[in-house]
Short mmCIF file of C-alpha atoms in Angstrom, two decimals:
data_model
loop_
_atom_site.label_atom_id
_atom_site.label_comp_id
_atom_site.label_asym_id
_atom_site.label_seq_id
_atom_site.Cartn_x
_atom_site.Cartn_y
_atom_site.Cartn_z
CA THR A 1 -32.24 -16.74 -39.52
CA VAL A 2 -30.17 -19.41 -41.21
CA GLY A 3 -31.52 -22.77 -40.05
CA ARG A 4 -30.45 -25.10 -42.81
CA LEU A 5 -27.05 -25.66 -44.49
CA GLU A 6 -26.05 -28.08 -47.22
CA VAL A 7 -22.32 -28.62 -47.31
CA ILE A 8 -20.79 -30.66 -50.15
CA PRO A 9 -19.02 -33.03 -49.74
CA GLY A 10 -19.67 -32.61 -46.04
CA GLY A 11 -16.66 -34.28 -44.51
CA THR A 12 -15.37 -33.03 -41.13
CA ASN A 13 -11.85 -32.39 -42.41
CA VAL A 14 -12.69 -31.70 -46.09
CA ILE A 15 -12.78 -28.22 -47.72
CA ALA A 16 -16.29 -27.77 -49.06
CA SER A 17 -16.73 -27.41 -52.80
CA SER A 18 -20.10 -25.78 -52.27
CA VAL A 19 -22.33 -24.59 -49.45
CA SER A 20 -26.02 -23.72 -49.68
CA ALA A 21 -27.67 -21.78 -46.88
CA TRP A 22 -31.38 -21.01 -46.48
CA LEU A 23 -32.11 -17.57 -45.05
CA ASP A 24 -35.44 -16.65 -43.49
CA ALA A 25 -35.44 -12.83 -43.47
CA ARG A 26 -38.22 -10.70 -42.00
CA ALA A 27 -38.80 -6.98 -41.40
CA GLY A 28 -41.62 -4.58 -40.68
CA THR A 29 -42.35 -3.91 -44.36
CA ASP A 30 -41.90 -5.78 -47.60
CA GLU A 31 -39.54 -3.02 -48.78
CA ALA A 32 -37.43 -3.34 -45.64
CA THR A 33 -37.24 -7.12 -46.08
CA ARG A 34 -36.06 -6.73 -49.72
CA ALA A 35 -33.47 -4.11 -48.59
CA LEU A 36 -32.29 -6.42 -45.82
CA VAL A 37 -31.74 -9.31 -48.21
CA ALA A 38 -30.07 -7.04 -50.72
CA GLY A 39 -27.72 -5.80 -48.02
CA ILE A 40 -26.87 -9.38 -46.99
CA GLU A 41 -26.27 -10.32 -50.63
CA GLY A 42 -24.00 -7.31 -51.11
CA ARG A 43 -22.01 -8.14 -48.00
CA ILE A 44 -21.53 -11.73 -49.12
CA HIS A 45 -20.18 -10.54 -52.51
CA ASP A 46 -17.90 -8.03 -50.72
CA LEU A 47 -16.48 -10.78 -48.50
CA LEU A 48 -15.88 -13.09 -51.48
CA ASP A 49 -14.44 -10.43 -53.80
CA GLY A 50 -11.00 -11.51 -54.91
CA SER A 51 -11.20 -14.94 -53.23
CA GLY A 52 -11.94 -16.90 -56.38
CA CYS A 53 -15.19 -18.02 -54.77
CA SER A 54 -18.63 -16.96 -55.94
CA ALA A 55 -22.15 -16.78 -54.55
CA THR A 56 -25.60 -16.92 -56.09
CA VAL A 57 -28.66 -15.73 -54.16
CA THR A 58 -31.96 -17.23 -55.26
CA GLU A 59 -35.38 -16.46 -53.85
CA GLU A 60 -37.07 -19.77 -53.05
CA SER A 61 -40.24 -18.38 -51.50
CA TRP A 62 -41.75 -15.08 -50.44
CA SER A 63 -44.36 -14.17 -47.79
CA SER A 64 -45.46 -10.55 -47.58
CA VAL A 65 -45.66 -8.83 -44.20
CA LEU A 66 -48.88 -9.89 -42.53
CA ARG A 67 -51.02 -7.37 -40.81
CA PHE A 68 -53.27 -8.74 -38.14
CA ASP A 69 -56.69 -7.38 -37.20
CA PRO A 70 -56.06 -3.98 -35.55
CA THR A 71 -58.88 -4.40 -33.02
CA LEU A 72 -57.50 -7.68 -31.79
CA ALA A 73 -53.84 -6.62 -31.97
CA ASN A 74 -54.47 -3.33 -30.11
CA GLY A 75 -56.60 -5.25 -27.58
CA PHE A 76 -53.67 -7.51 -26.83
CA ALA A 77 -51.28 -4.56 -26.59
CA GLY A 78 -53.60 -2.79 -24.13
CA THR A 79 -54.32 -5.91 -22.11
CA LEU A 80 -50.64 -6.78 -21.88
CA GLY A 81 -49.55 -3.29 -20.79
CA GLY A 82 -48.43 -1.81 -24.10
CA VAL A 83 -46.37 -4.70 -25.43
CA PRO A 84 -45.02 -4.05 -28.96
CA LEU A 85 -47.14 -4.88 -32.00
CA LEU A 86 -45.01 -6.95 -34.35
CA ALA A 87 -45.42 -7.40 -38.07
CA SER A 88 -45.10 -10.99 -39.16
CA GLY A 89 -44.20 -12.84 -42.30
CA ALA A 90 -44.86 -16.06 -40.50
CA GLY A 91 -47.16 -18.63 -42.03
CA HIS A 92 -48.66 -19.69 -38.70
CA ASP A 93 -52.30 -20.77 -38.57
CA ALA A 94 -53.31 -17.17 -37.65
CA GLY A 95 -51.53 -15.94 -40.79
CA VAL A 96 -53.49 -18.35 -42.99
CA LEU A 97 -56.71 -17.20 -41.39
CA ALA A 98 -55.81 -13.45 -41.69
CA THR A 99 -54.95 -13.73 -45.36
CA ASN A 100 -58.40 -15.25 -45.92
CA GLY A 101 -60.26 -12.38 -44.33
CA ILE A 102 -60.73 -13.87 -40.85
CA ALA A 103 -59.93 -11.50 -37.93
CA SER A 104 -56.74 -12.87 -36.48
CA ALA A 105 -53.85 -11.96 -34.19
CA MET A 106 -51.11 -13.83 -32.40
CA VAL A 107 -49.79 -13.74 -28.86
CA PHE A 108 -46.14 -14.64 -28.38
CA VAL A 109 -45.46 -16.29 -25.05
CA ARG A 110 -42.06 -15.75 -23.43
CA ASN A 111 -39.60 -18.55 -24.20
CA PRO A 112 -36.54 -18.47 -21.89
CA THR A 113 -34.45 -20.57 -24.24
CA GLY A 114 -35.10 -18.54 -27.40
CA ILE A 115 -35.40 -21.84 -29.34
CA SER A 116 -38.38 -22.11 -31.63
CA HIS A 117 -39.83 -24.67 -34.01
CA SER A 118 -37.88 -27.38 -32.23
CA PRO A 119 -38.58 -30.10 -29.65
CA GLU A 120 -36.40 -28.03 -27.30
CA GLU A 121 -38.80 -25.07 -27.47
CA PHE A 122 -40.11 -24.34 -24.03
CA ALA A 123 -42.33 -21.91 -22.14
CA GLU A 124 -42.98 -21.73 -18.40
CA PHE A 125 -46.44 -22.84 -17.30
CA ASP A 126 -47.16 -19.39 -15.76
CA ASP A 127 -46.23 -17.68 -19.00
CA CYS A 128 -48.65 -19.95 -20.91
CA LEU A 129 -51.36 -19.09 -18.38
CA ALA A 130 -50.68 -15.38 -18.90
CA GLY A 131 -51.11 -15.87 -22.65
CA VAL A 132 -54.43 -17.67 -22.07
CA ASP A 133 -55.60 -14.95 -19.69
CA ALA A 134 -54.76 -12.20 -22.22
CA LEU A 135 -56.58 -14.13 -24.98
CA GLU A 136 -59.68 -14.51 -22.78
CA THR A 137 -59.64 -10.82 -21.78
CA VAL A 138 -59.32 -9.56 -25.40
CA LEU A 139 -61.92 -11.92 -26.77
CA ARG A 140 -64.45 -10.98 -24.08
CA SER A 141 -63.83 -7.28 -24.84
CA VAL A 142 -64.37 -7.60 -28.63
CA LEU A 143 -67.17 -10.20 -28.75
#
């Protein structure tokens, strides 16, 4: 995901002298994430080859793939009819807890817009209730 661009000088009808883009890349393993970023970097260099332009890729931050508590994660998958278990590099509250040894998992509720981390993010009330029901069912089964 590229969610932030810095274009200099930034005029509507001006050719940019430089552009910075921030990439948030995630995959199922740390190795796959590194390979994904290396592939993107290679493709950027291929596209710029011979153009007189250049690109520099700099790692600003890194979060390893986060593995949630298997009992909770499998409980959610079973309760929700075999939904996929996703690895996450996200730094959500559950990720902070999990990296500190506290059994954690996350439930993603359907979002019809696909927009996240924005005021426009939205979930239907019934989908939120389904998430709460799944959470209650799993917690009752493991406590």
